[in-house]
Coordinates of C-alpha atoms and ligand atoms in Angstrom, one line a residue:
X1 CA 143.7 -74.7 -83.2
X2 CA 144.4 -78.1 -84.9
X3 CA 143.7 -80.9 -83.0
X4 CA 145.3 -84.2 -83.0
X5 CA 142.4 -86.5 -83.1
X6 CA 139.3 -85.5 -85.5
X7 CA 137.1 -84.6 -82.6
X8 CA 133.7 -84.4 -84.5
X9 CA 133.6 -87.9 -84.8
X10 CA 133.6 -88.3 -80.7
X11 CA 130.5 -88.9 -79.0
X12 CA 130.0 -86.0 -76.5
X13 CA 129.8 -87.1 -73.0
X14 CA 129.0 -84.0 -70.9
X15 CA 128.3 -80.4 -71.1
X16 CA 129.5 -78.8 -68.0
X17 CA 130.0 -75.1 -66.6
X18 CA 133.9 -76.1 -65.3
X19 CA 135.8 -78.5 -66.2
X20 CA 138.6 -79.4 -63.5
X21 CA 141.2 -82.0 -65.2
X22 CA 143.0 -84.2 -62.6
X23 CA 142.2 -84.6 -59.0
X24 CA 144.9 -84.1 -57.2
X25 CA 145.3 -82.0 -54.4
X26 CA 145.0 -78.7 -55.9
X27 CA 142.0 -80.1 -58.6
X28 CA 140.1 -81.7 -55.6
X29 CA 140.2 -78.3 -54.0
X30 CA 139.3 -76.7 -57.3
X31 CA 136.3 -78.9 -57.5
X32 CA 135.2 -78.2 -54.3
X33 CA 135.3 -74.6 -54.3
X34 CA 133.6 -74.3 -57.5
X35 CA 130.6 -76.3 -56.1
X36 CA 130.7 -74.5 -53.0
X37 CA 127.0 -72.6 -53.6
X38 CA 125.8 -75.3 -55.9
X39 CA 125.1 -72.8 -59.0
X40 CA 127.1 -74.7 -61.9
X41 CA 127.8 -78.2 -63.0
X42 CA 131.3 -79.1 -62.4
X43 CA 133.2 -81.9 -63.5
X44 CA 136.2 -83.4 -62.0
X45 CA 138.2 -86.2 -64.2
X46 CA 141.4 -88.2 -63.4
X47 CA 143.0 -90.9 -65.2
X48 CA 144.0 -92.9 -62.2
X49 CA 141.1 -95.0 -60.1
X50 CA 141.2 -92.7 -56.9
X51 CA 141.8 -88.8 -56.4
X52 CA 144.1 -87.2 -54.3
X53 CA 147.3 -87.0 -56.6
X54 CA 150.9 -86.6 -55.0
X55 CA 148.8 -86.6 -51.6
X56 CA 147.6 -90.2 -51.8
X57 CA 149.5 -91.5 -54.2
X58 CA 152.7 -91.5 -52.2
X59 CA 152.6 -89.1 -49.3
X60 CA 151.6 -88.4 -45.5
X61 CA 151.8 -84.9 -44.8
X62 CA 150.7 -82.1 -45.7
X63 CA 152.9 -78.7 -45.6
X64 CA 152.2 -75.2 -45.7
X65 CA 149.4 -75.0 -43.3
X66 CA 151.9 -73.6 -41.2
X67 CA 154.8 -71.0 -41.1
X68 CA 158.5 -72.9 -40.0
X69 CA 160.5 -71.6 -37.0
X70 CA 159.8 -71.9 -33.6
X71 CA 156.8 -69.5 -33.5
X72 CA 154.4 -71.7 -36.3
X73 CA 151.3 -69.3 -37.6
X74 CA 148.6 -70.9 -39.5
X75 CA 148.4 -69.0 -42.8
X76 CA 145.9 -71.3 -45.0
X77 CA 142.8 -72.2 -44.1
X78 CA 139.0 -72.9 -46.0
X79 CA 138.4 -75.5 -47.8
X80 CA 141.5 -77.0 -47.2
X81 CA 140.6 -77.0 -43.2
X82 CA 137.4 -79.4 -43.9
X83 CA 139.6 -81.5 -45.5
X84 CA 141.6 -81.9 -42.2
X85 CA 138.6 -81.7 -40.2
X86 CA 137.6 -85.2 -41.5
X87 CA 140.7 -86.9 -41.0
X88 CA 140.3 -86.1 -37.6
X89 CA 137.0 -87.1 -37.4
X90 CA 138.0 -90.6 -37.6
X91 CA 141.7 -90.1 -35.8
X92 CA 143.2 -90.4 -38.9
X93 CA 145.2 -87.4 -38.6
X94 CA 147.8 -86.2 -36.2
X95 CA 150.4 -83.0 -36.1
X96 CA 153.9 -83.2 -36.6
X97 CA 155.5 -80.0 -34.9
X98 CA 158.9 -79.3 -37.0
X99 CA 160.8 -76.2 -36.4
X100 CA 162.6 -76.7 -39.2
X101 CA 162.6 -77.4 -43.1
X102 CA 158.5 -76.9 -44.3
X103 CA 157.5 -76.6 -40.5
X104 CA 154.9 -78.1 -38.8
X105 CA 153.5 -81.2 -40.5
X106 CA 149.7 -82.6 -41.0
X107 CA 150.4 -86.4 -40.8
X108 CA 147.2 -88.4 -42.1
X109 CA 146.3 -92.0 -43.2
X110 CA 146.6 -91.7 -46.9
X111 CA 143.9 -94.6 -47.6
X112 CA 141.8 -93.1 -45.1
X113 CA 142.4 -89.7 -47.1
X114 CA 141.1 -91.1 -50.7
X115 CA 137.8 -92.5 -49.3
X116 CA 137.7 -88.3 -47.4
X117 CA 138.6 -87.0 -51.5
X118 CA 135.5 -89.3 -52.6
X119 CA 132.8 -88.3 -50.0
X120 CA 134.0 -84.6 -50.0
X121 CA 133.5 -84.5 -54.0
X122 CA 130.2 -86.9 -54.1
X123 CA 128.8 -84.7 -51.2
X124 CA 129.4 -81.4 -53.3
X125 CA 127.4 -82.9 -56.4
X126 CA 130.5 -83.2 -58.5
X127 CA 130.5 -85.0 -61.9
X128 CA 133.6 -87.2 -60.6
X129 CA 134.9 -89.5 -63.2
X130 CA 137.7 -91.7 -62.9
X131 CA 140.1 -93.7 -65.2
X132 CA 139.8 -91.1 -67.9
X133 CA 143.0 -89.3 -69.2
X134 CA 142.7 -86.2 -70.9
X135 CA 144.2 -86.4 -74.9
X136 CA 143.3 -83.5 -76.7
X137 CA 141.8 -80.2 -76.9
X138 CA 139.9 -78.4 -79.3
X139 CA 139.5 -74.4 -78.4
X140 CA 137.2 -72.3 -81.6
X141 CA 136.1 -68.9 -80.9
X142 CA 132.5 -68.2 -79.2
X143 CA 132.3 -72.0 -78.5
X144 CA 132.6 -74.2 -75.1
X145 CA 136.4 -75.4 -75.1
X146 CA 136.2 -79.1 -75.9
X147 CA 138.1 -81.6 -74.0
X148 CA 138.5 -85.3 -75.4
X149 CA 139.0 -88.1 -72.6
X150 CA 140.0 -91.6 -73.2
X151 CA 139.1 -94.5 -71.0
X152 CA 138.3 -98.2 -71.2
X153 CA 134.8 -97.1 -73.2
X154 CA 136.5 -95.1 -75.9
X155 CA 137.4 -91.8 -76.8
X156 CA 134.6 -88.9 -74.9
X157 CA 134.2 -85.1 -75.1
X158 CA 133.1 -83.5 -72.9
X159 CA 132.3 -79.3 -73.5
X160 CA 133.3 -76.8 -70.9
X161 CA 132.2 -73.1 -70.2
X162 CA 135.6 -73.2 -67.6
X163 CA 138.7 -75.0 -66.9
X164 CA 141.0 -75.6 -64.7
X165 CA 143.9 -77.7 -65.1
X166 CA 145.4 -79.2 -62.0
X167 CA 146.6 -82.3 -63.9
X168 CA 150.2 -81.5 -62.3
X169 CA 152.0 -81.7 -65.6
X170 CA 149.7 -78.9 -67.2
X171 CA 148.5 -81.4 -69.7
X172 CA 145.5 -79.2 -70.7
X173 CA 147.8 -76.2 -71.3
X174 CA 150.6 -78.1 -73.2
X175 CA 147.2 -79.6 -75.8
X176 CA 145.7 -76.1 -75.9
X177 CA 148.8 -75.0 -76.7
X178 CA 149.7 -72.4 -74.3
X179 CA 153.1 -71.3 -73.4
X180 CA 155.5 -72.9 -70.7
X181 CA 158.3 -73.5 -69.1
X182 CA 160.2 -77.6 -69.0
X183 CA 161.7 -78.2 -65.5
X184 CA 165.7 -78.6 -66.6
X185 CA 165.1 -76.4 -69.6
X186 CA 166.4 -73.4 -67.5
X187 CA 167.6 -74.7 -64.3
X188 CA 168.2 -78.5 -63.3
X189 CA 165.0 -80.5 -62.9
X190 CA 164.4 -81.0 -59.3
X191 CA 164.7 -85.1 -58.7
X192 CA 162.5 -87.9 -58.7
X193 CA 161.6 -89.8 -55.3
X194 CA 159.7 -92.8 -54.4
X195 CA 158.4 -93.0 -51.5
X196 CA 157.5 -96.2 -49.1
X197 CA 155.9 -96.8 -46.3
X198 CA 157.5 -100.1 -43.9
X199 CA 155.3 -102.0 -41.3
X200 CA 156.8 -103.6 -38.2
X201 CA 159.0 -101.0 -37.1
X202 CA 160.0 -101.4 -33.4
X203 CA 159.1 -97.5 -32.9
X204 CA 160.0 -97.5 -28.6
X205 CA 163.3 -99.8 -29.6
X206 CA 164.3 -97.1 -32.3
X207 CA 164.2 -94.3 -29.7
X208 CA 165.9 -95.5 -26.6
X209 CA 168.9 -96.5 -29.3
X210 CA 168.9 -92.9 -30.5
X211 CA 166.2 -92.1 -32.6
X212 CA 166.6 -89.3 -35.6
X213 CA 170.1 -88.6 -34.5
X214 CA 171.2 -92.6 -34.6
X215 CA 169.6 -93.0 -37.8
X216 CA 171.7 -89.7 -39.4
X217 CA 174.8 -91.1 -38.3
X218 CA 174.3 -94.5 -39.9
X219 CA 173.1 -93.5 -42.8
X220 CA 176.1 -91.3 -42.7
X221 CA 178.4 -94.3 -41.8
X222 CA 176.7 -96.4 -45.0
X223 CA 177.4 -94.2 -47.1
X224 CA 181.2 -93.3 -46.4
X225 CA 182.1 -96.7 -45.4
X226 CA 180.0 -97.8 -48.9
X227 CA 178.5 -100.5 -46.7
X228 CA 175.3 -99.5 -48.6
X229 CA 174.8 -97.6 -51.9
X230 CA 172.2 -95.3 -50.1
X231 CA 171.5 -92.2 -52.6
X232 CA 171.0 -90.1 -49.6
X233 CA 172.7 -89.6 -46.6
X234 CA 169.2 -87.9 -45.0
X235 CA 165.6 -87.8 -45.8
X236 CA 162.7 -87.7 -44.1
X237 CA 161.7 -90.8 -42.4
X238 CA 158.6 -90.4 -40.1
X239 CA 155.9 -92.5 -37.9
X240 CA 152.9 -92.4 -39.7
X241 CA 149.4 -93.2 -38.4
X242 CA 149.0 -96.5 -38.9
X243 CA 150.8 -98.6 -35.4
X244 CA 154.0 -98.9 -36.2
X245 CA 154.4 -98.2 -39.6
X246 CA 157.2 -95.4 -40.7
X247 CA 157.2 -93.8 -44.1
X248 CA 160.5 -92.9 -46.1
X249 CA 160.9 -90.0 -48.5
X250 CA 164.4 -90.8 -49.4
X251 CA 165.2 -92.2 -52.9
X252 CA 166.8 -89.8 -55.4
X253 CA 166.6 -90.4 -58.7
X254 CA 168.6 -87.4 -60.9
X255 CA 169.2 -86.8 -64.6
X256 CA 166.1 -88.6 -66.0
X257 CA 163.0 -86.3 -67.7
X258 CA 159.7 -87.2 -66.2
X259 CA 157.9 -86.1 -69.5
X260 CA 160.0 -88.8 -71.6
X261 CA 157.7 -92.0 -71.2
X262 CA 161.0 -94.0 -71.6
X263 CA 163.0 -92.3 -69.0
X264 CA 160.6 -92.4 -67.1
X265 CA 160.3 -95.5 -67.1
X266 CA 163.9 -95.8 -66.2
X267 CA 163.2 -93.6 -63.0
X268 CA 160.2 -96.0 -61.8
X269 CA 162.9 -99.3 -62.1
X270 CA 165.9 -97.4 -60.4
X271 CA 163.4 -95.7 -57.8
X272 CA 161.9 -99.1 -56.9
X273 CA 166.0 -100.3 -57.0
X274 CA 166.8 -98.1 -54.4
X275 CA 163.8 -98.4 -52.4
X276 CA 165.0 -101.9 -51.9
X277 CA 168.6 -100.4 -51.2
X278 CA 167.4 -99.0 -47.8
X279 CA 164.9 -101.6 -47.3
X280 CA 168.0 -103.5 -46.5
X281 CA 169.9 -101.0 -44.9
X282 CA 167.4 -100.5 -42.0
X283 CA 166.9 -104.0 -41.1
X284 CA 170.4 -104.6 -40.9
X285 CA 171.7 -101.2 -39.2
X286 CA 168.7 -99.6 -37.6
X287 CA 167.7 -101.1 -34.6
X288 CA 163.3 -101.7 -34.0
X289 CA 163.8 -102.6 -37.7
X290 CA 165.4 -105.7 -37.8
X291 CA 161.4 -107.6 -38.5
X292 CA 160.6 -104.6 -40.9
X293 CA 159.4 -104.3 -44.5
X294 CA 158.3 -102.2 -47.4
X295 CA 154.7 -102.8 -47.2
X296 CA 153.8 -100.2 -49.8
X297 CA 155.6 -98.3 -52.6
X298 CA 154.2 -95.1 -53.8
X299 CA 151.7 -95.6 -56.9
X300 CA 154.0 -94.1 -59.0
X301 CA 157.9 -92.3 -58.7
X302 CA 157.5 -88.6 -57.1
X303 CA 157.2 -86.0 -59.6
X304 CA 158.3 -82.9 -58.6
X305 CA 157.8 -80.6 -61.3
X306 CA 157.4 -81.0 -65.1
X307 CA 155.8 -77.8 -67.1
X308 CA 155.8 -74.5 -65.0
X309 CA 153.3 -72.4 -67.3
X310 CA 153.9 -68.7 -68.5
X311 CA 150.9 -67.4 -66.7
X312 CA 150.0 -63.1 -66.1
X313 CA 151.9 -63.5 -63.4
X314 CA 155.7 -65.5 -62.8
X315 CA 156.1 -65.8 -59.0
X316 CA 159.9 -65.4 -58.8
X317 CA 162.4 -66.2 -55.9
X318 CA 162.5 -62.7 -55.1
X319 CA 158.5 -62.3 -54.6
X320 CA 159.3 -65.3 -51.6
X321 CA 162.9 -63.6 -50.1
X322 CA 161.2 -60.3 -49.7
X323 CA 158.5 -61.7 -48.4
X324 CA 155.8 -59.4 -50.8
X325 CA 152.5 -58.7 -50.3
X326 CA 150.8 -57.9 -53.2
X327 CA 147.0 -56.4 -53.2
X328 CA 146.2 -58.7 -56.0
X329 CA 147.2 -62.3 -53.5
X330 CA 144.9 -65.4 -53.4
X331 CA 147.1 -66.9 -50.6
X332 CA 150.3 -67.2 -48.5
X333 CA 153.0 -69.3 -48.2
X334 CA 156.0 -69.4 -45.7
X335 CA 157.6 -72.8 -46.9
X336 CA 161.3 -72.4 -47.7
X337 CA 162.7 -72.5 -51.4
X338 CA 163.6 -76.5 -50.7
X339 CA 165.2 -78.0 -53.7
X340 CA 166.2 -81.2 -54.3
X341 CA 168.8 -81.9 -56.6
X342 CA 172.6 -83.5 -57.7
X343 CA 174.7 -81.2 -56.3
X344 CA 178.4 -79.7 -58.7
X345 CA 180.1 -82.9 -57.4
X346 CA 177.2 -85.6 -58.2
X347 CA 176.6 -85.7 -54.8
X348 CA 172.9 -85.6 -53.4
X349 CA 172.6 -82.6 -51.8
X350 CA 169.0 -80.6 -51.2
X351 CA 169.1 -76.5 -51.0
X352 CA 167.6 -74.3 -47.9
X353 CA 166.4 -71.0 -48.2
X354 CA 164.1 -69.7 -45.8
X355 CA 161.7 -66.5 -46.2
X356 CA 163.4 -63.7 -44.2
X357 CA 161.6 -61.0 -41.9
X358 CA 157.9 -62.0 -41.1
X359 CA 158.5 -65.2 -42.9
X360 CA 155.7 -65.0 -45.3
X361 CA 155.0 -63.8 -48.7
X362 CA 151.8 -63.5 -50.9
X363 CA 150.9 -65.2 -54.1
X364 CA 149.3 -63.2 -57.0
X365 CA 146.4 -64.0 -58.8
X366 CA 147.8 -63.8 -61.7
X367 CA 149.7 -66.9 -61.1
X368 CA 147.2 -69.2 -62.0
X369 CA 146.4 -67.5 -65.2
X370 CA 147.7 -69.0 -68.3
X371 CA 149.3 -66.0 -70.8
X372 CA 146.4 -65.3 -73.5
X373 CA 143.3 -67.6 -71.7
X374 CA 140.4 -66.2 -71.5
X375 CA 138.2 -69.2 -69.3
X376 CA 141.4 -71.1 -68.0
X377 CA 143.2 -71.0 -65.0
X378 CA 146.1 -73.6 -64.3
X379 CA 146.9 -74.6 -60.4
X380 CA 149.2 -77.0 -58.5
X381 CA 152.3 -77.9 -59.2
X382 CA 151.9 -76.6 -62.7
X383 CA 151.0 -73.1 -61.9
X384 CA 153.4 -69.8 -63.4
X385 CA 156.6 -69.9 -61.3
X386 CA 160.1 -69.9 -61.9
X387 CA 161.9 -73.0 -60.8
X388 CA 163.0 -71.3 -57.2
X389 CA 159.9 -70.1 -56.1
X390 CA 158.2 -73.4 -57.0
X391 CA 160.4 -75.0 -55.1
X392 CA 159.1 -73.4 -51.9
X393 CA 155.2 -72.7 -53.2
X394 CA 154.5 -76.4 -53.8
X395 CA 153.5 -78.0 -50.6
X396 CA 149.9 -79.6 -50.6
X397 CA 148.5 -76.3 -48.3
X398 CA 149.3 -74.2 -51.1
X399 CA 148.5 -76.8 -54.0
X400 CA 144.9 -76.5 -52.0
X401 CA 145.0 -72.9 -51.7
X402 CA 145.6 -72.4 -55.1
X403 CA 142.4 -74.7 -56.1
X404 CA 140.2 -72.4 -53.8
X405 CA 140.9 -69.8 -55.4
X406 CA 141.0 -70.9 -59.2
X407 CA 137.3 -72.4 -58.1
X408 CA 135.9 -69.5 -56.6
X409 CA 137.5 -67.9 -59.7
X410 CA 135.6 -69.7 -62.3
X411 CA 132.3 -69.5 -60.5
X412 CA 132.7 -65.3 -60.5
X413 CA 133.8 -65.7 -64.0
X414 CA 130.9 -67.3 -64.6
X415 CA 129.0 -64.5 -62.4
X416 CA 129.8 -61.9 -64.4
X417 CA 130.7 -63.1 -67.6
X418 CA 133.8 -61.9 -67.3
X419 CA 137.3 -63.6 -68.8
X420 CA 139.9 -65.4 -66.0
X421 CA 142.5 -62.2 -67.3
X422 CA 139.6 -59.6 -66.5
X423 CA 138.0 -60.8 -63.4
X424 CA 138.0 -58.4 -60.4
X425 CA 140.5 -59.7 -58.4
X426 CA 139.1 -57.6 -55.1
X427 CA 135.8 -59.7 -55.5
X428 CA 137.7 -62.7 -55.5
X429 CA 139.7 -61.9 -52.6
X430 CA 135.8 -61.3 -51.2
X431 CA 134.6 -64.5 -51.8
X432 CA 138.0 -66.2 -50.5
X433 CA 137.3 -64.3 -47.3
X434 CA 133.7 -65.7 -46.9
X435 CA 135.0 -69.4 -47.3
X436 CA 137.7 -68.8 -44.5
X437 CA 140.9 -67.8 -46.9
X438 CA 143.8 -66.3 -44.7
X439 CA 145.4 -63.1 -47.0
X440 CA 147.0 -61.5 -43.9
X441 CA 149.6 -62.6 -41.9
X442 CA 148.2 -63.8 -38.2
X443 CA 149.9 -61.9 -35.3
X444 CA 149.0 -64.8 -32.9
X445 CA 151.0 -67.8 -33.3
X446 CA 149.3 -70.9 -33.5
X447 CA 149.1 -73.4 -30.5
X448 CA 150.0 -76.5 -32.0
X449 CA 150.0 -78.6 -29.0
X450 CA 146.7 -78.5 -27.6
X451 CA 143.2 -79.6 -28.2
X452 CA 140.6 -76.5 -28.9
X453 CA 143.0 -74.8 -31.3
X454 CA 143.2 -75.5 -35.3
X455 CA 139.6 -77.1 -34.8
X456 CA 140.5 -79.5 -32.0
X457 CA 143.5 -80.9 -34.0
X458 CA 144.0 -83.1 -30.5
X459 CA 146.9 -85.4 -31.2
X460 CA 150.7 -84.2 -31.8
X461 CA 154.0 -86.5 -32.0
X462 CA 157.2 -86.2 -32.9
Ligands
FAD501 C1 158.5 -87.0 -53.6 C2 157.7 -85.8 -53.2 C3 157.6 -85.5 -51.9 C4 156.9 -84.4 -51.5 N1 156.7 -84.1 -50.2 C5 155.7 -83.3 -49.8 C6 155.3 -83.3 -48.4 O1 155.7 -84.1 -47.6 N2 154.3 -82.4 -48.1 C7 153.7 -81.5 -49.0 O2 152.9 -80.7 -48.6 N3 154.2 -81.5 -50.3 C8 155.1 -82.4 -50.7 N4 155.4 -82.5 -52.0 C9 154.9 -81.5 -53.0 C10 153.4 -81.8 -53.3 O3 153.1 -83.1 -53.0 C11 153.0 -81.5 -54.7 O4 153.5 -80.3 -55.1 C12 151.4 -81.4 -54.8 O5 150.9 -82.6 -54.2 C13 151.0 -81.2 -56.2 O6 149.6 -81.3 -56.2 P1 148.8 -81.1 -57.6 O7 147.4 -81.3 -57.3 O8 149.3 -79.9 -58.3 O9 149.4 -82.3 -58.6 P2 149.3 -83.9 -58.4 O10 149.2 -84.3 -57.0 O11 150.3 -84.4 -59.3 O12 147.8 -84.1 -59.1 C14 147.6 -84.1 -60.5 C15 146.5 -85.1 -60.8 O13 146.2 -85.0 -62.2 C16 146.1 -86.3 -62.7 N5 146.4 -86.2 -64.1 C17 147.6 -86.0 -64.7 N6 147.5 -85.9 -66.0 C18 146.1 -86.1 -66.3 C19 145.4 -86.2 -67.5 N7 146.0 -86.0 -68.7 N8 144.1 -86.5 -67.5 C20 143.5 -86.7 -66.3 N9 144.1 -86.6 -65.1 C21 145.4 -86.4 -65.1 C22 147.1 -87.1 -61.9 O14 146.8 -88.5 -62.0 C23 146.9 -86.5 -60.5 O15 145.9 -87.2 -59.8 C24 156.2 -83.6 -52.5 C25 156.3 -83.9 -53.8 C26 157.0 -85.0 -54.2 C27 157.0 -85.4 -55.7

């Protein structure tokens, strides 16, 4: 494979066992799991100055640990629960019970959340570097894959028995040169979003004028009466845990690719435009928001997908509607197919499909395998799905889930000496059992809304 810079020349930083590239939700996860027993050096590198991704970058909640409806089951659990576990430690979470759209919600202080990503990784003996983007890859037969990093020092490469790439866009797998799919190649691109957060919101004034309901009408009113150029006439706008501080997921921006630097570029300016757009909205229409602000935009604008790679396995919107259960699954997910996108008439408009019957399907290993790797496995948002079933297997449970298990994956791989493509999925499944994995549908449902169930999770709102 050719590479694009002449690697020999670059001074070789580390030798690890696995390599996880970008710590977002699902690479965090990754990390963890493949430190769990402490048998192989793992490094974790990401190009921005704190880990956590999409769930730190810009969001709240986590979906996915829970089925929608009115009878919520908790279908992931592990890793991902200690996660939680220390968000609650310090009342930094809180439970959002939804019976509709991804269901039940895990609210959490996103600040707090990055300092929980640090300790969880330093704790785990995790080579953890930050600021360092991933450029180039070098793969030659019987070697360690190579990996070259820039940062502020230089240009670094760093060797790898194992990777993982949960760098979201599937950065390693695009510069290794495996196969996959662009978001709006097929189908279009689901859209852009960034998110803010405003402090100073009257929260008991907002409710006794009508809460939710109120705030749908207005926005409804805005937009007809074009009062205000909102892009959306909904979106989720939620108390977060912080005293009075509400977070929007609202802005829509369509029609520009995220893997163009110059559009987007675009999208950040018109997602920040609009941001601004309801800023101004809600302190003139919503009442308790009259002394409110944007205290926070997200870090950057909300991807939602990029590359989808062409792994052994292409989870497809019928594995989610007919809710399948194959042997070979790492995990579950009940989230509805939930795209957002421009709708025949330009209008905003975001698609619902929830999973029939038992309201659950299974995800296959295969799914994280890249087509024709031997020692790579690819999770997150980049993993091998077509465009619907990524829209409902993307929330940050899964993204987590999907870590554990390409972890655990690497460390049997490494076990047995055995390539990701060969691996015994049954022993997997094994060792995602011992670390507290769920690969079976609960029957009980889970009691969201008292202490002393999902580990003392005490404190629910609306
Ligand atoms: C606007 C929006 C709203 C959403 N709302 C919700 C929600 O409310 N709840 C929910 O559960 N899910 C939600 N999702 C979906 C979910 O957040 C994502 O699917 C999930 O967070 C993806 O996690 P990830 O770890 O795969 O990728 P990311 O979170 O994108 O992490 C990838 C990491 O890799 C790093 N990286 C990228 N390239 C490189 C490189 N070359 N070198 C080094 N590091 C690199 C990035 O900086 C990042 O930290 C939302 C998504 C969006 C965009």
């Amino acid at each position: 494979m050719m590479a694009f810079i002449n690697h020999h020349q670059i001074p070789l930083l580390a030798e690890t066992d696995v390599l996880v590239v970008g710590a977002g939700s699902a690479g965090c996860l990754a990390a963890l799991a493949a430190s769990h027993d402490r048998k192989y050096k793992v490094m974790l590198v990401e190009r921005y100055g704190f880990p956590g991704g999409t769930s730190t970058q810009m969001l709240d909640t986590f979906y996915g640990f829970f089925t929608p409806g009115d009878a919520p089951k908790k279908i992931v659990a592990g890793l991902p629960d200690t996660i939680v576990h220390a968000l609650h430690e310090t009342g930094d979470m809180f439970l959002r019970p939804n019976t509709y759209g991804a269901g039940t919600g895990v609210n959490y202080n996103p600040e707090r959340l990055k300092h929980v990503w640090d300790q969880k990784i330093i704790a785990a003996g995790v080579h953890f570097l930050l600021h360092t983007t991933l450029v180039d890859v070098v793969i030659e037969e019987a070697e360690p894959i190579s990996c070259i990093f820039w940062n502020k020092s230089g240009f670094y490469k760093v060797k790898a028995k194992r990777v993982i790439d949960a760098s979201g866009d599937a950065d390693f797998c695009h510069l290794a040169g495996y196969t996959y799919e662009v978001a709006g190649e097929l189908e279009p691109a689901q859209s852009m979003t960034t998110t803010f957060r405003m402090s100073n919101v009257n929260l008991e004034k907002f409710q006794q004028a009508g809460g939710k309901q109120m705030l749908k009408e207005k926005m409804k009113e805005a937009v007809e009466t074009g009062k205000h150029a909102l892009p959306r006439k909904e979106g989720s706008v939620h108390e977060m845990c912080q005293q009075g501080c509400v977070a929007t997921v609202a802005v829509k921006v369509n029609d520009l690719r995220a893997l163009e630097v110059a559009e987007l570029t675009q999208a950040e300016i018109e997602g920040r435009r609009q941001a601004f757009i309801y800023e101004t909205f809600f302190r003139q229409e919503i009442p308790g928001y009259e002394a409110a602000n944007i205290i926070g935009l997200s870090h950057q604008i909300g991807v939602r997908e990029t590359r989808r790679v062409y792994g052994a396995y292409r989870l497809t919107k019928e594995d989610c509607l007919s809710g399948s259960m194959p042997p070979d699954r790492i995990l579950l997910c009940g989230a509805p197919i939930e795209d957002h996108r421009k709708g025949k008439n330009g209008e905003d408009e975001t698609f619902w499909q929830y999973i029939p019957g038992r309201g659950v399907y299974g995800v296959p290993y295969g799914t994280i395998v890249p087509q024709g790797s031997e020692y790579v496995w690819v999770v997150g948002r980049c993993f091998s799905a077509t465009h619907d079933a990524h829209a409902s297997c993307r929330s940050m449970a899964q993204t987590m889930a999907m870590g554990q298990a390409a972890g655990l994956a690497a460390v049997l791989s490494l076990d047995t000496d055995t390539a990701a493509h060969a691996l015994e999925v049954s022993r997997l499944q094994e060792k995602l059992l011992q670390v507290g994995a769920i690969l079976e549908i609960p029957e009980t449902i889970a009691d969201t809304s008292r202490s002393g169930w999902v580990h003392n999770f005490s404190k629910t709102r609306q």
